[in-house]
Every structure is written in structure tokens, then in C-alpha cells.
mmCIF file of C-alpha atoms and ligand atoms in Angstrom:
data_model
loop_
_atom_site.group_PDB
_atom_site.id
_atom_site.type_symbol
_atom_site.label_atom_id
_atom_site.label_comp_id
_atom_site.label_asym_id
_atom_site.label_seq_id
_atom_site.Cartn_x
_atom_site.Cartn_y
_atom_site.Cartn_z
ATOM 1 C CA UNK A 1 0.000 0.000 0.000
ATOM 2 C CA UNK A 2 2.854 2.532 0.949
ATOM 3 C CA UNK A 3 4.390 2.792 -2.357
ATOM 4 C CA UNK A 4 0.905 2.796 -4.021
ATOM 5 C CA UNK A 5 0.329 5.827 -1.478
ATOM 6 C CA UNK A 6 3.575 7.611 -2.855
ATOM 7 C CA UNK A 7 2.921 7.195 -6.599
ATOM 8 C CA UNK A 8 -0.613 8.712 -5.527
ATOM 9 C CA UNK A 9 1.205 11.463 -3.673
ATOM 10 C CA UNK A 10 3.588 12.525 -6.575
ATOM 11 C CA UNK A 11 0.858 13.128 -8.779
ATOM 12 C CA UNK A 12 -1.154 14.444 -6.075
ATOM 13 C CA UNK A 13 1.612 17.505 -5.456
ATOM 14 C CA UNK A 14 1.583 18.182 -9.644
ATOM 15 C CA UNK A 15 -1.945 18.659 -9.859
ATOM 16 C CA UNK A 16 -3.714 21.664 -10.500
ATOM 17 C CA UNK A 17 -7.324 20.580 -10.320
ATOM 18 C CA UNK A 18 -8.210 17.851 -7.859
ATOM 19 C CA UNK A 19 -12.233 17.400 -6.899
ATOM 20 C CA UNK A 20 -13.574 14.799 -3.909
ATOM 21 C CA UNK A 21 -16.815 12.711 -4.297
ATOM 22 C CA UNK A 22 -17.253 11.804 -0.633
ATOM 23 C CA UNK A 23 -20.163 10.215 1.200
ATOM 24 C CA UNK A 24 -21.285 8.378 4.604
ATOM 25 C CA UNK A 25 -18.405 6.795 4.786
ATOM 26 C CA UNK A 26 -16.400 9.386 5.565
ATOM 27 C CA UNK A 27 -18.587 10.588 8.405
ATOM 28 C CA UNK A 28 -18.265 7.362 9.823
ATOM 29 C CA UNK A 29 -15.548 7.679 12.218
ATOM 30 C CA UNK A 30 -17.283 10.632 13.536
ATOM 31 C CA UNK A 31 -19.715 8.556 14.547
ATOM 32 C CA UNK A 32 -22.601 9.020 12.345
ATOM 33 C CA UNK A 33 -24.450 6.383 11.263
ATOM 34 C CA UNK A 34 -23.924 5.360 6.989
ATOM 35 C CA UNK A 35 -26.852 3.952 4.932
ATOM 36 C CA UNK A 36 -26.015 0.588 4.422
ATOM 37 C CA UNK A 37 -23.268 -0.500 6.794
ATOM 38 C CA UNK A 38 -24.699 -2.585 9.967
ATOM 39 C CA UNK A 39 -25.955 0.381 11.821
ATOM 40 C CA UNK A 40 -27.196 1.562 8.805
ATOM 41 C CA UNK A 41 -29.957 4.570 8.409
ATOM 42 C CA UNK A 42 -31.574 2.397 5.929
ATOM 43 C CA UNK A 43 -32.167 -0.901 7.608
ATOM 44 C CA UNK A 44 -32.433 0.157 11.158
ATOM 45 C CA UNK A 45 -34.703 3.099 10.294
ATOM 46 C CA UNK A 46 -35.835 3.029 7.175
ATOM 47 C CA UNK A 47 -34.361 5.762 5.615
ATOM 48 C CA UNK A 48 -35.424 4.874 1.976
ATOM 49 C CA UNK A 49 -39.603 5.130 3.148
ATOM 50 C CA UNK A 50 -39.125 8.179 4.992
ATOM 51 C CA UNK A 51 -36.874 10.612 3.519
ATOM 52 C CA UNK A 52 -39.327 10.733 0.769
ATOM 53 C CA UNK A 53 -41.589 13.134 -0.168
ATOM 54 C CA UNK A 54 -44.286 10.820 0.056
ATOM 55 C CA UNK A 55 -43.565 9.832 3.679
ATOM 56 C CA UNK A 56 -43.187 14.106 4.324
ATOM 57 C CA UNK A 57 -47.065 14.300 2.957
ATOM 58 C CA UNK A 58 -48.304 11.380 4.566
ATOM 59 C CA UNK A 59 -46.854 11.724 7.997
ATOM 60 C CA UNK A 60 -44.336 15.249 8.302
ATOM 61 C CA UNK A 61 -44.044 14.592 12.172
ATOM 62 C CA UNK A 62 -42.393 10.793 11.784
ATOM 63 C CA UNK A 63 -40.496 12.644 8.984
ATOM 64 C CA UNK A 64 -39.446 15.171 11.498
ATOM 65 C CA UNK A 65 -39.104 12.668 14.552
ATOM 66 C CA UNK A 66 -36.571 10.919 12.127
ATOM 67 C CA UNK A 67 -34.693 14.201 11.076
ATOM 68 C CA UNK A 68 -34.547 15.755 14.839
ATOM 69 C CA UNK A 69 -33.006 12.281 15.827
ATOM 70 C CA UNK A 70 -30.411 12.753 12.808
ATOM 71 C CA UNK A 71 -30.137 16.019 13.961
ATOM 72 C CA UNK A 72 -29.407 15.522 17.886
ATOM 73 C CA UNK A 73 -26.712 12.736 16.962
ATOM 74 C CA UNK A 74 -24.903 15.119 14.315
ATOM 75 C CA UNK A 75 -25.388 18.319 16.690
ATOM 76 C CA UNK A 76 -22.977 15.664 19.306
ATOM 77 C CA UNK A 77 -20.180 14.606 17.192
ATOM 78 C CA UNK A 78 -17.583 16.325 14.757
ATOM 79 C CA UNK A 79 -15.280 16.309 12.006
ATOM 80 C CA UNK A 80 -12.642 13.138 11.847
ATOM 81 C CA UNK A 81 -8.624 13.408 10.614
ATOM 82 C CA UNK A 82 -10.365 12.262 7.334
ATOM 83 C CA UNK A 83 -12.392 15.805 7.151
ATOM 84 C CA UNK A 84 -9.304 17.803 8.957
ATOM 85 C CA UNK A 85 -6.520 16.267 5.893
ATOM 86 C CA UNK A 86 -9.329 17.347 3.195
ATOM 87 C CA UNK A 87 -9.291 20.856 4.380
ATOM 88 C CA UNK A 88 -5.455 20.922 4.553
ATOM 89 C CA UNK A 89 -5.372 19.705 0.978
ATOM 90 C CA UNK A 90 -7.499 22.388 -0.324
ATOM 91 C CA UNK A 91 -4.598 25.039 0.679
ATOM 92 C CA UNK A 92 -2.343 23.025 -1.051
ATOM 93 C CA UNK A 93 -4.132 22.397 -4.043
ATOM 94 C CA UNK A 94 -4.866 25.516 -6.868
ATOM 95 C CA UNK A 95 -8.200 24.247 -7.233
ATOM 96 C CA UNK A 96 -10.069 21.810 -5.417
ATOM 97 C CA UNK A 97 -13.492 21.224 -5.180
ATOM 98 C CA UNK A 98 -15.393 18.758 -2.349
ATOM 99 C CA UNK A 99 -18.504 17.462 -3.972
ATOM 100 C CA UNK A 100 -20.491 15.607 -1.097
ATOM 101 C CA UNK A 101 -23.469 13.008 -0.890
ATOM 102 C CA UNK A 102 -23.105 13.867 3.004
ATOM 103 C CA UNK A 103 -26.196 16.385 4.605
ATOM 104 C CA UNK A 104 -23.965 16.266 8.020
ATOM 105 C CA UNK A 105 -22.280 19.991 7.838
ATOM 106 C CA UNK A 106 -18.374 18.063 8.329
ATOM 107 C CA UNK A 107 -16.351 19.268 5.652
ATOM 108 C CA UNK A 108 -17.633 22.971 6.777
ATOM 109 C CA UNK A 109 -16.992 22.396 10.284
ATOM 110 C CA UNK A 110 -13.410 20.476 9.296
ATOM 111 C CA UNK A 111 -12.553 23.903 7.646
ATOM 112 C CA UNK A 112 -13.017 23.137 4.042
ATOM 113 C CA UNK A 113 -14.308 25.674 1.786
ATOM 114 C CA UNK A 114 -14.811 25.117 -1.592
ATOM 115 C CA UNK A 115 -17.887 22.730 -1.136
ATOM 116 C CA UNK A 116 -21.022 21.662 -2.959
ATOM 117 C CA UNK A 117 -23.633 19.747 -0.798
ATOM 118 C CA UNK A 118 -25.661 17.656 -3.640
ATOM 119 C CA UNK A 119 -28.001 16.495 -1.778
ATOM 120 C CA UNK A 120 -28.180 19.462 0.465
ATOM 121 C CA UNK A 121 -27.869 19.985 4.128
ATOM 122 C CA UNK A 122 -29.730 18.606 7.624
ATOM 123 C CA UNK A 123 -28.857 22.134 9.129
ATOM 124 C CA UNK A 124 -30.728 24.097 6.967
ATOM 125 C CA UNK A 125 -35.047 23.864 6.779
ATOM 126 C CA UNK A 126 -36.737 25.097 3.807
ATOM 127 C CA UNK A 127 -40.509 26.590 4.002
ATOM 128 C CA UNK A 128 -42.961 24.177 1.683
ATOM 129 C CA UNK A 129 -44.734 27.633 1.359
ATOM 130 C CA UNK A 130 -42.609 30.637 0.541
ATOM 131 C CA UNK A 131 -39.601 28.134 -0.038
ATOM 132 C CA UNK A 132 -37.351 30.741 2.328
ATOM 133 C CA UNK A 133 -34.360 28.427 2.981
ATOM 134 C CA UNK A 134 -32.628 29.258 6.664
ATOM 135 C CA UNK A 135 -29.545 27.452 8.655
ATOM 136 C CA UNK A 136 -30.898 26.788 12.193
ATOM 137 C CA UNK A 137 -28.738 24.974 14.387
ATOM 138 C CA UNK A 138 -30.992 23.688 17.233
ATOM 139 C CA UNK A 139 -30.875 20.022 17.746
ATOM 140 C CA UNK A 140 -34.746 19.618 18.241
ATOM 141 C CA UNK A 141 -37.412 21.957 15.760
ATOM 142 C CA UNK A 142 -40.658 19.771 17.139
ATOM 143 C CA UNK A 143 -42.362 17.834 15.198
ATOM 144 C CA UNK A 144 -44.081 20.497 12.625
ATOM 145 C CA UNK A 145 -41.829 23.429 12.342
ATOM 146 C CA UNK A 146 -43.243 26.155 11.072
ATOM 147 C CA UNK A 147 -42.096 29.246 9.111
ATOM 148 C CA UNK A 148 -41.334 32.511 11.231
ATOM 149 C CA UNK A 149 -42.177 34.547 8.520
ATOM 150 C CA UNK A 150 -45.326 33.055 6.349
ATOM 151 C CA UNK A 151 -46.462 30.285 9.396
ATOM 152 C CA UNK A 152 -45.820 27.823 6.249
ATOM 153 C CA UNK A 153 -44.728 24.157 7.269
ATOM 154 C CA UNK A 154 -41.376 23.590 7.486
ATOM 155 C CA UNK A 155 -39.153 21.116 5.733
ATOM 156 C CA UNK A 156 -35.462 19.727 5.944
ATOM 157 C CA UNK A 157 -33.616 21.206 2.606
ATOM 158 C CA UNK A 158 -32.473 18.213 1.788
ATOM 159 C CA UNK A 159 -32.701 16.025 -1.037
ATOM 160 C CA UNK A 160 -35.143 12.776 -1.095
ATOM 161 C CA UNK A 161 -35.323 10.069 -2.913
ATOM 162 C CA UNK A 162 -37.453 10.576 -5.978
ATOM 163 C CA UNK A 163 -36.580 14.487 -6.033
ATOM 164 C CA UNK A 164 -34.183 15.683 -8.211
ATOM 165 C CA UNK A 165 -31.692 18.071 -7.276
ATOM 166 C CA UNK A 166 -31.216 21.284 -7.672
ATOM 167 C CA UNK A 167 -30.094 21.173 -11.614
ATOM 168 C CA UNK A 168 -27.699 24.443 -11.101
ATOM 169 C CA UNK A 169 -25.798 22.681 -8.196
ATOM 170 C CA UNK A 170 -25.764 19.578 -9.679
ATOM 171 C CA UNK A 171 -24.384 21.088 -13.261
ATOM 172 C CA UNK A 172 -21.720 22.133 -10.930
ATOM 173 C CA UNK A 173 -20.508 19.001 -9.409
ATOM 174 C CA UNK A 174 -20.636 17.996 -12.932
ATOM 175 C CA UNK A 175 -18.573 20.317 -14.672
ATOM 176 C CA UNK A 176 -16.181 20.050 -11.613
ATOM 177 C CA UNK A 177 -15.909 16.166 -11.940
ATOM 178 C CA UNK A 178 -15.603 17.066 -15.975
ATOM 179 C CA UNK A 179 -12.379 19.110 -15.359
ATOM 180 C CA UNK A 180 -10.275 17.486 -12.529
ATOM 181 C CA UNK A 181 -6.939 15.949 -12.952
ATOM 182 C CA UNK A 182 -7.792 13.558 -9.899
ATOM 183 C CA UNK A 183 -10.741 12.551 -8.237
ATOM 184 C CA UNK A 184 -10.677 11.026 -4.719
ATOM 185 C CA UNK A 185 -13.882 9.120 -4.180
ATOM 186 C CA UNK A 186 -13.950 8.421 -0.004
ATOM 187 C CA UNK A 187 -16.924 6.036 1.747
ATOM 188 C CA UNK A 188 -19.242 5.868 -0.753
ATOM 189 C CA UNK A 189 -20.968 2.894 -1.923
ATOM 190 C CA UNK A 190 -21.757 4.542 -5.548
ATOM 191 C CA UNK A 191 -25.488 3.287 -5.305
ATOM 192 C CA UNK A 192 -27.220 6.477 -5.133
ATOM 193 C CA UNK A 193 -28.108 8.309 -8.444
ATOM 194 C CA UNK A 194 -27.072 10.456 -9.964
ATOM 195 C CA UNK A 195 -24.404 10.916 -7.452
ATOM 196 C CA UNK A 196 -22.658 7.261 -8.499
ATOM 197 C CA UNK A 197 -22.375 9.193 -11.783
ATOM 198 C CA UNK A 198 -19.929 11.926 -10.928
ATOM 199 C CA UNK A 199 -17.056 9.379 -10.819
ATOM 200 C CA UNK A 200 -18.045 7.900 -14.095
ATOM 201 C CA UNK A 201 -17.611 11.747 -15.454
ATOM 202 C CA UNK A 202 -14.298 12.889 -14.207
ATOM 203 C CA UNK A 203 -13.415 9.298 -15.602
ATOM 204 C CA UNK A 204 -14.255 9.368 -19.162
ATOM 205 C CA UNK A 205 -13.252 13.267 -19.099
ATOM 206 C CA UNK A 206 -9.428 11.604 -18.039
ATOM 207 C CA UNK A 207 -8.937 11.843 -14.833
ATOM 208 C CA UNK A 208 -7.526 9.576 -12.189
ATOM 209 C CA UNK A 209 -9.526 7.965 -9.579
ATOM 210 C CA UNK A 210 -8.373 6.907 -6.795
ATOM 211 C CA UNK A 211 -11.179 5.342 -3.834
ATOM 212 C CA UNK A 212 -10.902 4.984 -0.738
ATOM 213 C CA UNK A 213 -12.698 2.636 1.031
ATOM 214 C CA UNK A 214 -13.964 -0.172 3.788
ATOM 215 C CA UNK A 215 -14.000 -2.943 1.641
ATOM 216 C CA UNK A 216 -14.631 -2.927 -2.855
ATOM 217 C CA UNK A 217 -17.676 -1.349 -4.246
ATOM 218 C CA UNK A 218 -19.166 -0.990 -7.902
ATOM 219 C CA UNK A 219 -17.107 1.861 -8.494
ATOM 220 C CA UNK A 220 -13.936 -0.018 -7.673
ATOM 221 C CA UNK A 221 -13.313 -1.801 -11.292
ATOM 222 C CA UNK A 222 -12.815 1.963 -12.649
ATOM 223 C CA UNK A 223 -10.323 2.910 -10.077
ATOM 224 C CA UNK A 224 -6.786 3.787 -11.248
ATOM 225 C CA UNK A 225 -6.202 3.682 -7.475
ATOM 226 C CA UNK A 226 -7.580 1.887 -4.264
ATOM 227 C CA UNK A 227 -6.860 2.078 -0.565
ATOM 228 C CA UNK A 228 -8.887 -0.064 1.495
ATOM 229 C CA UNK A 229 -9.192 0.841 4.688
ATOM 230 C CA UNK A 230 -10.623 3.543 7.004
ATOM 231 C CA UNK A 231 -10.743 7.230 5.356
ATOM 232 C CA UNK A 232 -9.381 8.566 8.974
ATOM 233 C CA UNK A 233 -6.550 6.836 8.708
ATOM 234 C CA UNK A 234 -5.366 6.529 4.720
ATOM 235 C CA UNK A 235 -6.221 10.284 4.522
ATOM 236 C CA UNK A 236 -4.307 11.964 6.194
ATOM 237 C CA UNK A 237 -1.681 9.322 5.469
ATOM 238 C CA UNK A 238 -1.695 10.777 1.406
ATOM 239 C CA UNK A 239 -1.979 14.403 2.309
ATOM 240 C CA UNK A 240 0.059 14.972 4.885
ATOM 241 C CA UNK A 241 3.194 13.442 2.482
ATOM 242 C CA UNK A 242 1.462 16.324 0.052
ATOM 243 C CA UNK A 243 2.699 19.436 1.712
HETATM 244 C C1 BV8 B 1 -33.455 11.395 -8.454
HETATM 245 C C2 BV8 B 1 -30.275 13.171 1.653
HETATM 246 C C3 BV8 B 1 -34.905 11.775 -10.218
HETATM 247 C C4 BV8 B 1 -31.438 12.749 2.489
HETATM 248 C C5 BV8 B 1 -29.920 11.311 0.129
HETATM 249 C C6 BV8 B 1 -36.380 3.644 -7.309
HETATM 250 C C7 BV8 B 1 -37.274 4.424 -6.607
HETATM 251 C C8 BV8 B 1 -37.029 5.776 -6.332
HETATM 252 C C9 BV8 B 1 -35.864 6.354 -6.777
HETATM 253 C C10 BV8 B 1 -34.956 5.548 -7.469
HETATM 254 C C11 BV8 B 1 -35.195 4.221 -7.729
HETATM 255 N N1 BV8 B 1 -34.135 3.735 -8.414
HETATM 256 C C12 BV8 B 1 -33.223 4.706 -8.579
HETATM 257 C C13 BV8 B 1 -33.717 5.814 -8.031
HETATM 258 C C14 BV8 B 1 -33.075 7.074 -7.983
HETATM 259 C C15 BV8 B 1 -32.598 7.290 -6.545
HETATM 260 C C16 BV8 B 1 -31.522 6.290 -6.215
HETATM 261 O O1 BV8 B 1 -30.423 6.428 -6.660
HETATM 262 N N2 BV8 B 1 -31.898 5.279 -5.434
HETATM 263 C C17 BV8 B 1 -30.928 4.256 -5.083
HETATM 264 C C18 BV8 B 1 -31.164 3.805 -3.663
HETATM 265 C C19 BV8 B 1 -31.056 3.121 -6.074
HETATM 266 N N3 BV8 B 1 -32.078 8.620 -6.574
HETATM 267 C C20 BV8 B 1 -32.887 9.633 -6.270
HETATM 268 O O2 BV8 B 1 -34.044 9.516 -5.932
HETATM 269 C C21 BV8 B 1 -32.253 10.990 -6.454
HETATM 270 N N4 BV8 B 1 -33.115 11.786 -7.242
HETATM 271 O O3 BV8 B 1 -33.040 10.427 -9.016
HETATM 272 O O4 BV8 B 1 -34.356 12.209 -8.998
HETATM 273 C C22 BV8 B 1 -35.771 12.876 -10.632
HETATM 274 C C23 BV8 B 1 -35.378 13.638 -11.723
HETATM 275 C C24 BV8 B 1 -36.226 14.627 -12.133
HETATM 276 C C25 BV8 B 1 -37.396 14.883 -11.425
HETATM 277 C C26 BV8 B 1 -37.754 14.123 -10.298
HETATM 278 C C27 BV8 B 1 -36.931 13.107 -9.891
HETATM 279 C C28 BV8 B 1 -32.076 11.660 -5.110
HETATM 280 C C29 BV8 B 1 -31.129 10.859 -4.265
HETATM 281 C C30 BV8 B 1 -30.775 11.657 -3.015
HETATM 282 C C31 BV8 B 1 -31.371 10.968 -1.814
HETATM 283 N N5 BV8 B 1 -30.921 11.690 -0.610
HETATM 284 N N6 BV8 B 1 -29.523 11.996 1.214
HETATM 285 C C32 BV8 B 1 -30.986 12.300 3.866
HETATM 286 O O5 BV8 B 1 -29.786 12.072 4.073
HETATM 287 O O6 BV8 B 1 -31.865 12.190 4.726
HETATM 288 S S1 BV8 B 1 -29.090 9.928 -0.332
HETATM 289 C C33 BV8 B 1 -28.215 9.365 0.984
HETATM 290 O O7 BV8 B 1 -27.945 8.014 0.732
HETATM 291 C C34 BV8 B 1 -26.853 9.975 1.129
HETATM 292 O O8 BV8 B 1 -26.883 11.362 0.884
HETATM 293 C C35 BV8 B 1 -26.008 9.224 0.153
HETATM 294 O O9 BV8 B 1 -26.057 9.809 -1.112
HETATM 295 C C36 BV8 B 1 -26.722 7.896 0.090
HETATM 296 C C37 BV8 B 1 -25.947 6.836 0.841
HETATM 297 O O10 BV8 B 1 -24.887 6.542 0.058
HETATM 298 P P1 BV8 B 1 -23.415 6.563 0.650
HETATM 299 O O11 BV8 B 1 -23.061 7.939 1.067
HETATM 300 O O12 BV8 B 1 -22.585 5.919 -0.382
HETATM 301 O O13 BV8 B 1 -23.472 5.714 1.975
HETATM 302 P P2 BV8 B 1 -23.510 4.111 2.112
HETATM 303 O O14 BV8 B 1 -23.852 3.802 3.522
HETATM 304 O O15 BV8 B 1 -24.344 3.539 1.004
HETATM 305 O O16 BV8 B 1 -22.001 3.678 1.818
HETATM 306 C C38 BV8 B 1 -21.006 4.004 2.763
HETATM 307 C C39 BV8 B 1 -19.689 3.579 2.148
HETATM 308 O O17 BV8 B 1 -18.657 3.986 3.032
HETATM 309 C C40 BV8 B 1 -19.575 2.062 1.996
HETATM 310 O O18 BV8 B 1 -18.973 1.798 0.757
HETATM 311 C C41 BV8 B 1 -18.687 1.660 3.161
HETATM 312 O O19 BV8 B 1 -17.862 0.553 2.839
HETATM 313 C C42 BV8 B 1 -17.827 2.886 3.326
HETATM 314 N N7 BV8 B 1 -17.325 3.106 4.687
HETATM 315 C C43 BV8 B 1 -17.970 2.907 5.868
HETATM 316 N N8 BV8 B 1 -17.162 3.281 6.889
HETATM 317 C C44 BV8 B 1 -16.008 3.742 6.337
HETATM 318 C C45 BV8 B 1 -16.106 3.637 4.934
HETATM 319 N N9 BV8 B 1 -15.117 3.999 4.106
HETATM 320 C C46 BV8 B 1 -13.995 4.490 4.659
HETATM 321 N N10 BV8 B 1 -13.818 4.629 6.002
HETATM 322 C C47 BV8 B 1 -14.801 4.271 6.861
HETATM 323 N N11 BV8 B 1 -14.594 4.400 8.177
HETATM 324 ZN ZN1 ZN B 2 -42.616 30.633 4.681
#
């Protein structure tokens, strides 16, 4: 793995443009729960049937319960050494962009800048009826939040499954992914749509990939690099050789 690690690191150190597809995995050493892994949000809680719209319309205080849960566990942890070495490599990289499946507020909290939250962000509520979009960070908003300045119901902005994202933020994770040199793809099992398809982009526009992850996932077969292992310890381990 270490000489692996010090090919990645020389090219690394030449590149200009270098852009980071991360998701639950990296979070995990934090202490927040992923999707799939055993703890998972989607077997233990059924993340797939309630972070749905459908679930919001049918039920919006189980949709809430399940969000101010999310919520209380995020507002008690913080960013890992994987988050701190990302922010590090943005001031050593000219540009460098992290494009994450994550709603969790890490990379921000880690320091990094340069960020674009696909699937949006757990902090920040959006009103169903004059769509005003505000960061609160209280652990708890009750079980039917509602807006403090048209009374409208309250919503988390984040992305479900069977909404599409927001097509200006998502053009610009892909035009990011289109012109990277290098594209680090950390704890992400490359299921979720059209996320996954990011990597495939920076791919066929030329760049290197390099994942890092638990174990191999679909994305793996395209990789011109893999470190398996835990993104807390094998990231820091190829930045910190970057400075
Ligand atoms: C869309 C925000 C279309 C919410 C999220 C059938 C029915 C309905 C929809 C679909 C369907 N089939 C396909 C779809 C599309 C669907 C989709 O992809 N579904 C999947 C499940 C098949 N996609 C959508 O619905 C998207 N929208 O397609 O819209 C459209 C177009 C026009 C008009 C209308 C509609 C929207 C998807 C966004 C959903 N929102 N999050 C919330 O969080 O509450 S997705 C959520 O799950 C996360 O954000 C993340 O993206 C995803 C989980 O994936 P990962 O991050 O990869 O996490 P996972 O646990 O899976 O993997 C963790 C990895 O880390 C593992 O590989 C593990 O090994 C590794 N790991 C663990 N620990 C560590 C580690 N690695 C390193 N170190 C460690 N310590
Ligand atoms: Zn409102």
C-alpha cells in the first residue's frame, strides 16, 4: 500500500485541479451512522420510506421525529482526521473542489471551503410555502416546524429520494468532476443516483480515480487507485506526504 500511497502522492503535489466525491463513509468515524453498513440509516430506520416526499405528505411529524433524531446525533459529534486532511489539501491544491453526498455539515466544520452539498444539508429547513431556505442549528425543531415569517410548514432542505436536485448545483458538481486531474472518491458505496455518476464523469473526461474505502464497491473496477481501509486513517496518510 505505501508505495501505491507515494505514486498517488507525486501526482497528487503536480496537480492543479483535484475534486472529492465523498459520502457516509467518511462521516463514519465521527460517529454518524452510513446507509447501508450494519448500523445503517436504511435498515435500522428506514431511511429509503421516509426521507421521501411521500412519507413528508403522509406523515411530516415521523419525517421530522426521524430528522430531529439525525439532527441531535450530528449536533454531538464532529469532524474526523479524514475531514481535517481534506481541508489541509485544499490550501495546497490551486483548485479543489469537495462534492459531497453527506447532509452532516463536516467538511464545513473540518474547515473546508470550496464545497457543494448535492443532496443538500440537515442544518438548513426550507418553508414548503414561501420556499425561504434558513440554517438553524438547534438540535430539536418539534415535530411540525413552522415558518417565522409566512407560518408555512417547514421542511429539511435536503434532497429525497425521488426528487431531483437542484439542476444548477448539480451542473456544478458535474462540470467540476468534468475538469479534474484527480478525483478522490472516499466512503461511498456509488449506489445512489445520480451521485454514483460523478465518478463515471471525471473518468471518461481523463482523470484519475483513486477510492478509498472499507472494503470494494461498484465503483472499484474503474479505479486507477484503491486504498482499502478507514478514510481517517489513509487520509491523512496521502496528504500529509502532500505538503
Ligand atoms: C433522483 C439526503 C430523479 C437525504 C440522500 C427507485 C425508486 C425511487 C428512486 C430511485 C429508484 N431507483 C433509482 C432511483 C433514484 C434514486 C436512487 O439512486 N436510489 C438508489 C437507492 C437506487 N435517486 C434519487 O431519488 C435521487 N433523485 O433520481 O431524482 C428525478 C429527476 C427529475 C425529477 C424528479 C426526480 C435523489 C437521491 C438523493 C437521496 N438523498 N440523502 C438524507 O440524508 O436524509 S441519499 C443518501 O444516501 C446519502 O446522501 C447518500 O447519497 C446515500 C448513501 O450513500 P453513501 O453515502 O454511499 O453511503 P452508504 O452507507 O451507502 O455507503 C457508505 C460507504 O462507506 C460504503 O462503501 C462503506 O464501505 C464505506 N465506509 C464505511 N465506513 C467507512 C467507509 N469507508 C472508509 N472509512 C470508513 N470508516
Ligand atoms: Zn414561509
Amino acid at each position: 500500500m505505501e508505495e501505491k500511497m507515494a505514486a498517488f502522492r507525486e501526482l497528487l503535489k503536480k496537480s492543479e485541479r483535484v475534486a472529492v466525491l465523498t459520502g457516509a463513509g467518511i462521516s463514519a468515524e465521527s460517529g454518524v451512522p452510513t446507509f447501508r453498513g450494519d448500523d445503517g440509516l436504511w435498515q435500522n430506520y428506514r431511511a429509503m420510506d421516509l426521507a421521501t416526499p411521500q412519507a413528508f405528505a403522509r406523515d411530516p411529524e415521523l419525517v421530522w421525529q426521524f430528522y430531529n433524531w439525525r439532527r441531535d446525533l450530528i449536533s454531538k459529534v464532529t469532524y474526523n482526521p479524514a475531514h481535517k486532511a481534506l481541508a489541509e489539501l485544499e490550501n495546497l491544491v490551486p483548485n479543489f473542489t469537495i462534492i459531497t453526498q453527506n447532509v452532516d455539515g463536516l467538511h464545513l466544520l473540518a474547515g473546508s471551503r470550496n464545497i457543494i452539498e448535492i443532496h443538500g444539508n440537515l442544518w438548513k429547513v426550507r418553508c414548503t410555502r414561501c420556499h425561504a431556505i434558513t440554517m438553524d442549528r438547534s438540535p430539536d425543531l418539534g415535530n411540525s416546524p413552522k415558518c417565522r415569517s409566512c407560518g408555512g410548514p417547514l421542511r429539511p432542505h435536503v434532497v429525497w429520494f425521488g426528487e431531483s436536485l437542484d439542476l444548477d448545483i448539480l451542473q456544478r458538481a458535474v462540470d467540476v468532476s468534468r475538469q479534474c486531474q484527480v478525483m478522490l472518491v472516499i466512503g461511498t458505496s456509488g449506489l445512489v443516483q445520480p451521485a454514483a455518476s460523478l465518478a463515471l464523469e471525471a473518468k471518461s473526461a481523463g482523470a484519475v480515480l483513486a477510492e478509498i474505502d472499507l472494503g470494494s464497491t461498484p465503483h472499484s473496477r474503474f479505479m486507477d487507485f484503491g486504498f482499502q481501509g478507514k478514510a481517517g486513517d489513509i487520509v491523512p496518510r496521502l496528504v500529509e506526504g502532500c505538503a
